[in-house]
Coordinates of C-alpha atoms and ligand atoms in Angstrom, one line a residue:
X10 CA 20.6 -43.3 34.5
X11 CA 19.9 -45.6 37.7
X12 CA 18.0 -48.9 37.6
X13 CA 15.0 -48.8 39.2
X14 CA 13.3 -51.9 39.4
X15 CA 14.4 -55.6 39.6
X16 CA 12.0 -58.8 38.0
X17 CA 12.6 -62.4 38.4
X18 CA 10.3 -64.3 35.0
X19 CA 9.9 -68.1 35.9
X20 CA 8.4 -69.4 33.5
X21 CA 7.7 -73.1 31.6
X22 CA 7.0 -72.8 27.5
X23 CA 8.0 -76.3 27.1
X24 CA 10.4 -76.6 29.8
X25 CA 11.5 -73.7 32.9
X26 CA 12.8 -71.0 32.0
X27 CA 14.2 -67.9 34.6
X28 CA 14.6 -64.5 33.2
X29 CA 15.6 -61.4 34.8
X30 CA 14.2 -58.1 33.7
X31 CA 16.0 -54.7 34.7
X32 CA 14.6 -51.6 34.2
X33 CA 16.2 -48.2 34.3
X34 CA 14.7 -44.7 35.3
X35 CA 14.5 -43.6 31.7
X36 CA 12.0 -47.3 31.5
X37 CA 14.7 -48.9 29.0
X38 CA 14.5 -53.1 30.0
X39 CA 17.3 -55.4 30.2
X40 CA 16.6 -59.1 29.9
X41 CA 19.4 -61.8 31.2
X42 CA 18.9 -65.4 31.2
X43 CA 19.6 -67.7 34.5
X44 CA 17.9 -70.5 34.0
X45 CA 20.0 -73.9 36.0
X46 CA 18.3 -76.6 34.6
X47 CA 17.1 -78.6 37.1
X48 CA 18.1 -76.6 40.3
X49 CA 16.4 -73.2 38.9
X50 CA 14.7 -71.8 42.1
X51 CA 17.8 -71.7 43.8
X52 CA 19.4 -69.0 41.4
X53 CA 16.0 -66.9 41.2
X54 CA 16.4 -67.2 45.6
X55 CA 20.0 -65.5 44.5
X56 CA 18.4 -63.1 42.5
X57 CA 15.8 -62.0 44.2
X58 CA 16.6 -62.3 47.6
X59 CA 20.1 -61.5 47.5
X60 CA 21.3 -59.2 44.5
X61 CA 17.9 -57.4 43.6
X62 CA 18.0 -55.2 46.5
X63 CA 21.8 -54.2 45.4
X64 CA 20.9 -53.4 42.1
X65 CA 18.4 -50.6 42.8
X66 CA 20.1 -47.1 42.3
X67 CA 22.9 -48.8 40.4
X68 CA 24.1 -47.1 37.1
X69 CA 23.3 -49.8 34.6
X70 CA 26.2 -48.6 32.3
X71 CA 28.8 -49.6 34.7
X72 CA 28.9 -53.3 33.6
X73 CA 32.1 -54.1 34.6
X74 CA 32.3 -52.8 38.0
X75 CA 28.6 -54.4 38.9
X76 CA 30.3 -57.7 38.0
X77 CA 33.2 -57.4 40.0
X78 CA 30.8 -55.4 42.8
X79 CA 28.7 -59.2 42.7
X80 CA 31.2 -61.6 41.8
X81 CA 33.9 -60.1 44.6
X82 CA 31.2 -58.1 47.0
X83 CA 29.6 -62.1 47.6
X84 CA 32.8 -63.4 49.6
X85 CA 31.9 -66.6 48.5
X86 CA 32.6 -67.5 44.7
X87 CA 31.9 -69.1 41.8
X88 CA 29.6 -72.3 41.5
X89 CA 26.8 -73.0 39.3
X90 CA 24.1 -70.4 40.7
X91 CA 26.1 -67.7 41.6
X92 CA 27.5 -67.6 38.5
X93 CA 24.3 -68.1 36.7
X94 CA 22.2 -65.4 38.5
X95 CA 25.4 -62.7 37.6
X96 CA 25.2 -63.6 33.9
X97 CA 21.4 -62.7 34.3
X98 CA 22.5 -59.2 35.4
X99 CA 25.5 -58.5 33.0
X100 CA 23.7 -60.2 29.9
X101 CA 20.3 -57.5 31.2
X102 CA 22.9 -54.2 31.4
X103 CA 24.8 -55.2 28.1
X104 CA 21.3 -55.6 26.5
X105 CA 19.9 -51.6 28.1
X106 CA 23.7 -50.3 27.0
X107 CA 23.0 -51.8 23.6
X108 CA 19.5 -50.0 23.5
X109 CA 21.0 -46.9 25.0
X110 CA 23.6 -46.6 22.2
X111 CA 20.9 -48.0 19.3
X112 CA 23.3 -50.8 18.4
X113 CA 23.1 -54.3 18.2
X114 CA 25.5 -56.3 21.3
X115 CA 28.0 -57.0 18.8
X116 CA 28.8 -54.0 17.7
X117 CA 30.0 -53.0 21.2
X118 CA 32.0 -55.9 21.1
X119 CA 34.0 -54.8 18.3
X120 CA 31.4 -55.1 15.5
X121 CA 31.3 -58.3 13.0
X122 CA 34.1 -60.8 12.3
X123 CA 32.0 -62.5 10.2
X124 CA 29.0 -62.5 8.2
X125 CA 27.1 -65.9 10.0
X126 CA 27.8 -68.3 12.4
X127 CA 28.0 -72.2 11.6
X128 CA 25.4 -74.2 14.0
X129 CA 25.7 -78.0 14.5
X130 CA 22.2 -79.8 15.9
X131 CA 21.4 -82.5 17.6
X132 CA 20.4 -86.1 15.9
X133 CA 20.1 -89.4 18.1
X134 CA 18.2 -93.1 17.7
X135 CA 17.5 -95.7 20.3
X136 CA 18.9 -97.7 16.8
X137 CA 21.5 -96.8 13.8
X138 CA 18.3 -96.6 11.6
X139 CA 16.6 -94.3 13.7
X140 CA 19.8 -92.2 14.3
X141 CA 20.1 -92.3 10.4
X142 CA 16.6 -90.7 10.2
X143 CA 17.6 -88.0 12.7
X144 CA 20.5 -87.2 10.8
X145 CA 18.8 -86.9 7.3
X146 CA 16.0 -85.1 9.1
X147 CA 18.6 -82.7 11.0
X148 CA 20.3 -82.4 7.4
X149 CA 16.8 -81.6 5.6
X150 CA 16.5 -78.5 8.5
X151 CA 19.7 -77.6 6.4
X152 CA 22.2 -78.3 9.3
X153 CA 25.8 -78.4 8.4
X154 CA 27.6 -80.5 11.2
X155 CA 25.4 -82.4 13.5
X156 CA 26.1 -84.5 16.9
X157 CA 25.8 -88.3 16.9
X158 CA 23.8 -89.5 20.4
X159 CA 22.6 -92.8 20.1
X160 CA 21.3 -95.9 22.4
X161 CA 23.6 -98.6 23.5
X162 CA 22.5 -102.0 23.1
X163 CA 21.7 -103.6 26.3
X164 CA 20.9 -100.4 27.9
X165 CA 17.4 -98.9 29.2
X166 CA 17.9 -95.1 28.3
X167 CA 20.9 -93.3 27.2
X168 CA 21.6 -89.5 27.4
X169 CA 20.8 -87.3 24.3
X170 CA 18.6 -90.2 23.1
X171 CA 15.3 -89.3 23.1
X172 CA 11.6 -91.3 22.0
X173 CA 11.0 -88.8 19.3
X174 CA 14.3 -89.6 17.7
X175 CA 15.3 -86.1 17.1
X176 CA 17.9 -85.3 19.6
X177 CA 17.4 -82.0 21.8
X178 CA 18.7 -81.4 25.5
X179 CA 16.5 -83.5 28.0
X180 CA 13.4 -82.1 28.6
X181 CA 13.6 -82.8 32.9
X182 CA 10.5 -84.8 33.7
X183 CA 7.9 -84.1 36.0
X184 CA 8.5 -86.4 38.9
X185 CA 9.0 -86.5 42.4
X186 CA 12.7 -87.4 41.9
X187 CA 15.1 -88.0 39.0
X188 CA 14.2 -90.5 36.4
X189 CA 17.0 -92.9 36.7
X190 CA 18.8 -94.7 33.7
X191 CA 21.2 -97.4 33.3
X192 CA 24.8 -97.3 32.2
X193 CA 27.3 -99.8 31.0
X194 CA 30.8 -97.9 29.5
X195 CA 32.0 -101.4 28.1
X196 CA 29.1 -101.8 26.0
X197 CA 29.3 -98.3 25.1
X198 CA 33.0 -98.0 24.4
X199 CA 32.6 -101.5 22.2
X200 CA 29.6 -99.9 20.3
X201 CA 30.1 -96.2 19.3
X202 CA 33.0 -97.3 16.7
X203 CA 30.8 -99.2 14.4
X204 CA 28.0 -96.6 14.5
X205 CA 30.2 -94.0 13.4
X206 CA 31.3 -96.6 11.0
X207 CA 27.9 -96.9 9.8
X208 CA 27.3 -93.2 9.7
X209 CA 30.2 -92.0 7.6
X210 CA 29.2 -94.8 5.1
X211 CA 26.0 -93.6 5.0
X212 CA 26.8 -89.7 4.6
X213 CA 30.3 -89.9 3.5
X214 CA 33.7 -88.9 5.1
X215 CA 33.1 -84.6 5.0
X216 CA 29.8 -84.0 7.3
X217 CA 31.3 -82.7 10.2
X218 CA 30.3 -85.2 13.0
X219 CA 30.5 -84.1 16.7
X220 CA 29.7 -86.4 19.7
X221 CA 29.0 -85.9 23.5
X222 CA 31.2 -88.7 26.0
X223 CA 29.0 -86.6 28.6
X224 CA 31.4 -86.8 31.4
X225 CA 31.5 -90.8 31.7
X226 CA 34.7 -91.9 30.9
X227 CA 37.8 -92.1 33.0
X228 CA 41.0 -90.8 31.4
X229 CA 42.2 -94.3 29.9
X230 CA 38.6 -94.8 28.8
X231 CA 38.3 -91.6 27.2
X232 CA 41.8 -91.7 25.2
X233 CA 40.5 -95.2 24.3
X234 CA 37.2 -94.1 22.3
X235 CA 39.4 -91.4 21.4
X236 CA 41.4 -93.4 19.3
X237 CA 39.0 -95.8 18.1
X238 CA 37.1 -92.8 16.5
X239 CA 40.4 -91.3 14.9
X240 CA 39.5 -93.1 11.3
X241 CA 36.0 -91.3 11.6
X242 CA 38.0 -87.7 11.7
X243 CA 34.9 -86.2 14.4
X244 CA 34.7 -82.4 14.7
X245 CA 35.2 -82.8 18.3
X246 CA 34.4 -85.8 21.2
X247 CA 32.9 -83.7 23.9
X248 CA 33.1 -84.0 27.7
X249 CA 35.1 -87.3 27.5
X250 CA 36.2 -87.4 30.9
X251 CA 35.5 -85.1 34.0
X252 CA 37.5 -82.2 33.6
X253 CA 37.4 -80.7 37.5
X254 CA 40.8 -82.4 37.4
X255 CA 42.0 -80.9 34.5
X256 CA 45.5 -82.8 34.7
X257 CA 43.2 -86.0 33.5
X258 CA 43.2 -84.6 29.4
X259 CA 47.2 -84.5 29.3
X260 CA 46.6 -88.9 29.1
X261 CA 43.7 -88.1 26.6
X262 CA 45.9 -86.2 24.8
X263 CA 48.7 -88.3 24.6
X264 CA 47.0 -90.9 23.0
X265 CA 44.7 -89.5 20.4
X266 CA 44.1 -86.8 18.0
X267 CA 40.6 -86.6 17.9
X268 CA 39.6 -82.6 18.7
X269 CA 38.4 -82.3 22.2
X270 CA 35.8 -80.1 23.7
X271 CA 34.7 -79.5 27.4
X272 CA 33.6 -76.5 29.7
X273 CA 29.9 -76.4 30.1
X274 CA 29.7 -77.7 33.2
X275 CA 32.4 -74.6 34.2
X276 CA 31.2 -71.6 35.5
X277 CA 34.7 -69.6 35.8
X278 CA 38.2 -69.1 33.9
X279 CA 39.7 -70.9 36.6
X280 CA 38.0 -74.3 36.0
X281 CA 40.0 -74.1 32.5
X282 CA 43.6 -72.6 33.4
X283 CA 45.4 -75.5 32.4
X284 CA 43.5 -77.2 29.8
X285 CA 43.9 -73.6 27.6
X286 CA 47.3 -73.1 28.8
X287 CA 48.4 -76.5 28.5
X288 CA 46.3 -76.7 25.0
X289 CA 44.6 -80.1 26.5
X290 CA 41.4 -78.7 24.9
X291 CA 40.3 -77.3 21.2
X292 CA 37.4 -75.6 21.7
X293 CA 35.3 -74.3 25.0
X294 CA 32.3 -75.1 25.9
X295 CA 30.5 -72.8 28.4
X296 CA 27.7 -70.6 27.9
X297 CA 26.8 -66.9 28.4
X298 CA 24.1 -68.3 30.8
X299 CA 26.1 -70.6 33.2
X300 CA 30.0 -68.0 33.1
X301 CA 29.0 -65.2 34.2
X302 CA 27.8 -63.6 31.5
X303 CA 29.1 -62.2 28.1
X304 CA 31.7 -59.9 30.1
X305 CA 33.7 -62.9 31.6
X306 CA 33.2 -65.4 28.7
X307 CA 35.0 -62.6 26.1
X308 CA 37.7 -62.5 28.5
X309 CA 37.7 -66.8 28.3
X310 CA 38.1 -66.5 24.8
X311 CA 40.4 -63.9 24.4
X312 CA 42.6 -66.3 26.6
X313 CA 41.5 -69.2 24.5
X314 CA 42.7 -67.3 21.0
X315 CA 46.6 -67.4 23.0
X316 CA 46.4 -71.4 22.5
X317 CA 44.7 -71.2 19.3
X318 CA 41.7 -72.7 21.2
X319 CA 38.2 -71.8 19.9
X320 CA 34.6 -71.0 20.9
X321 CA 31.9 -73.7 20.9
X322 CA 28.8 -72.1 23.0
X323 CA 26.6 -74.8 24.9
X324 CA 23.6 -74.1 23.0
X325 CA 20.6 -77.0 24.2
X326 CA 17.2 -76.4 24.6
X327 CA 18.1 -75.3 28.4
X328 CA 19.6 -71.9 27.2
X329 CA 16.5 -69.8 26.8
X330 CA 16.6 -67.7 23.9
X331 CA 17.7 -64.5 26.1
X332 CA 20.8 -66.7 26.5
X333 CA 21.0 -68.1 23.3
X334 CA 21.0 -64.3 21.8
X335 CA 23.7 -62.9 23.8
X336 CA 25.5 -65.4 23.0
X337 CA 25.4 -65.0 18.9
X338 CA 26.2 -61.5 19.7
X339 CA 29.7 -62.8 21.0
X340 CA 30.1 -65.7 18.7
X341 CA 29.6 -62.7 15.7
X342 CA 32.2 -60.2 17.6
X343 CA 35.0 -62.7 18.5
X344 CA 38.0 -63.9 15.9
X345 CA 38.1 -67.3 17.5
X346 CA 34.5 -68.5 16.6
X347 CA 34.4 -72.3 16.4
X348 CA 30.9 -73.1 16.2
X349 CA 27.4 -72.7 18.0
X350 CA 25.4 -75.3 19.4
X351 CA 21.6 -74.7 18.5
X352 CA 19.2 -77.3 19.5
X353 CA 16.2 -74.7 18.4
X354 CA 13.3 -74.2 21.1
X355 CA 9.5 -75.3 21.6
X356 CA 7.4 -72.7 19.4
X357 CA 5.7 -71.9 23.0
X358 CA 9.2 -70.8 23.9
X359 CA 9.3 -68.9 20.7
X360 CA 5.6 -66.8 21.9
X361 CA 7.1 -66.0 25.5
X362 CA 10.1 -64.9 23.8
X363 CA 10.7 -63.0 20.6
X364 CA 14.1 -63.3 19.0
X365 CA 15.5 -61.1 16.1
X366 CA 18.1 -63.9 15.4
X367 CA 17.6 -66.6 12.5
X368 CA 18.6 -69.9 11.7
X369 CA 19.1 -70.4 8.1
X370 CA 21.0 -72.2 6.4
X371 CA 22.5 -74.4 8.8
X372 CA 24.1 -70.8 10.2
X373 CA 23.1 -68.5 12.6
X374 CA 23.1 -65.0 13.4
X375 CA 22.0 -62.1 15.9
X376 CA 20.3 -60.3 13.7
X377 CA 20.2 -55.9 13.8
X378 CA 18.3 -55.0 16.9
X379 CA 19.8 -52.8 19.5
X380 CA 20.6 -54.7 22.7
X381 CA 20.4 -58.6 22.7
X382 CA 17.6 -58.1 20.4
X383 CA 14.8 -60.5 22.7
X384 CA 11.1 -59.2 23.9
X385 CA 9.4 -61.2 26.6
X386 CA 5.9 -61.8 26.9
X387 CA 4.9 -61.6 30.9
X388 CA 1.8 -61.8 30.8
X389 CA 2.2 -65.1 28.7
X390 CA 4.9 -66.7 30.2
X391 CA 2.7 -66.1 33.5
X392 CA 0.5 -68.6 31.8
X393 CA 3.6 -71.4 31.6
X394 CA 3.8 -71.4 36.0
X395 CA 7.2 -73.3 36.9
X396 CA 6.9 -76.8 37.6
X397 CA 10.0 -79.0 39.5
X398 CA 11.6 -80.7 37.4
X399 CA 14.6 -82.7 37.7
X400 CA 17.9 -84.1 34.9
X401 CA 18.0 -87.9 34.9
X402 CA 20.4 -89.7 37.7
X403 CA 23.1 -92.7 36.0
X404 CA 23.3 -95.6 37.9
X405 CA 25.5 -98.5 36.8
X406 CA 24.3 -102.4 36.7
X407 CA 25.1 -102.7 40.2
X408 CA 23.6 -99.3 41.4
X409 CA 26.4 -97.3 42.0
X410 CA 25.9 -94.0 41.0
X411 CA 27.5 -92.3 37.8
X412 CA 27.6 -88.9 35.8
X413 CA 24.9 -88.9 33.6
Ligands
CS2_38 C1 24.6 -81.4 26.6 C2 23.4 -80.7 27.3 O1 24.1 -80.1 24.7 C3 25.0 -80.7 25.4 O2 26.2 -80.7 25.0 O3 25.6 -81.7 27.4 O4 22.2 -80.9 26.6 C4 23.2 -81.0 28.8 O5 22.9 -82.4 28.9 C5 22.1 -80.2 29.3 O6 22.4 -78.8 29.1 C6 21.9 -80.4 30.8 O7 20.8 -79.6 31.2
MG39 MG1 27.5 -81.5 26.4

């Protein structure tokens, strides 16, 4: 079996999507997500201008030795689109092995570990009544742990805080540059306790409650809010503090025991060395789509399992469904499952791409197809053409510029 022809899908249901197709001499297909939201031209340049042409001929079975062949035959390594546009081609060749054997991913993985996988959504407000509506609304979609995102008094527009209340990853908007928003961490840091205050009175102290720091705290800042949510007991407080310099958790750590989550800004097992080894972390965060694919991100949990350190899959609206299944397939094959992001897509996202997994029950699972268990549409996601969007720039009070 050789792989005979190489498709780049861009595509915007809602939002851009970028989808690689491979197909294989016997006309089995392979779908892999790459979608970088926000900079997604530049991976389908990688794709089609760089690794298509290495593909043809290649057996699609050897799924291992094609990622080392493009992650070590490149010379230059890691990053956000190389990594991206690799996980398009090892999520496509895990999906034609899959058809090949007439299994589902999983069970090449090492079959089930479990019988469904625990999802948390998104709810946010501008206010604590609206964020109360998104979480009854988010609980009435029969969620069973949901993130808290909420406006911060005195500022503009916050991230994860959207007009329509219910939270869901950014939709980038359609401007000629980035929309920019307005950031104050005082106000924040002096805020958040009494929402989550205000929360667990409202829906008592066993909902599991997760929240995303989204990269803006320094270390002292981040053990800070750290502490001051300790009496709220949160499933995890994400992305409290870059992590390039992962040294920066050990002062987190020290000072707080609230769980900790990062990784989906990282793209390789290096970016997490010491946080899993150090066990600065409790669960990881990256995603099928933005690692490498599923043959890397097994090996990151594997590692992870050593420190007792679990999976928590970056599942927003900006993992396309292709993503979003191979992904399950993992989270169903692994032993040290810790939950699954699942923000849900646009139902035009749903007619481009046809998913056999389910949401039900606040859980998720992959469902029985063989392969990743996704059909595209082309001739309907030809009707959603890409459109340049761009993720909101922070700016502090005096315009310096922050992580949003
Ligand atoms: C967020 C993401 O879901 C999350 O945890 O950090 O929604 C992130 O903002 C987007 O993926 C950026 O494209
Ligand atoms: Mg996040």
């Amino acid at each position: 079996m050789k792989i005979v022809d190489v498709k780049v899908v861009v595509t915007r249901p809602g939002r851009n999507f970028v989808t690689l197709k491979l197909t294989t001499d016997d006309g089995l297909t392979g779908l892999g997500d790459a979608t970088l939201n926000g900079r997604e031209l530049a991976v389908v340049s990688y794709l089609r201008d760089h690794i298509a042409p290495l593909l043809i001929g290649l057996d699609p079975h050897r799924i291992e030795d094609t990622w080392q062949y493009l992650y070590r035959g490149a010379y230059w390594r890691r990053g956000p689109v190389t990594m991206a546009a690799i996980a398009a081609v090892d999520v496509a060749l895990w999906d034609i092995k899959g058809k090949v054997a007439g299994l589902p991913l999983y069970q090449l993985l090492g079959g089930a570990s479990r019988d469904r996988l625990l999802a948390y959504g998104h709810a946010s407000g501008q206010d604590t009544p609206e964020l109360l509506d998104s979480v009854r609304a988010r609980l009435a979609e029969g969620y069973r742990a949901i993130r808290i995102q909420t406006g911060v008094p005195g500022l503009k527009a916050v991230y994860g805080v959207h007009t329509k209340g219910a939270g869901s990853a950014p939709v980038p908007h359609q401007q000629a540059r980035p929309r920019v928003e307005d950031w104050d961490t005082r106000s924040y840091l002096s805020h958040m306790p009494g929402v989550f205050e205000t929360v667990r009175h409202e829906f008592g102290p066993e909902l599991p409650l997760l929240h995303d720091a989204h990269h803006r705290l320094t270390p002292l800042q981040a053990a800070q809010l750290g502490k001051d949510l300790e009496p709220y007991r949160l499933f995890w407080l994400e992305d409290c503090t870059p992590a390039e310099n992962q040294d920066a958790l050990r002062l987190v750590r020290q000072h707080t025991t609230t769980p900790l989550a990062i990784g989906e800004v990282f793209n390789t097992i290096h970016d997490y060395q010491t946080l899993l080894t150090d066990q600065l972390i409790d669960y990881v965060r990256s995603a099928v789509t933005h690692f490498g694919g599923v043959t890397p991100l097994r090996k990151l949990f594997d590692l992870a399992a050593v420190h007792q350190i679990k999976s928590a899959v970056h599942g927003p609206e900006d993992i396309s469904p292709v993503g979003m299944a191979a992904a399950l397939h993992l989270d169903l094959a692994i032993h040290n499952f810790g939950i699954q992001e699942y923000s849900g897509h646009s139902p035009l996202a749903g007619e481009v791409f046809q998913h056999a997994y389910t949401f039900t029950d606040g859980h998720l699972h992959p469902g029985e197809a063989p392969g990743i268990g996704v059909d595209m549409d082309e001739s309907l996601a030809e009707t959603y053409p890409y459109e340049r969007a761009y993720l909101p720039v922070n700016r502090l009070h005096d315009g310096t510029v922050h992580d949003w």
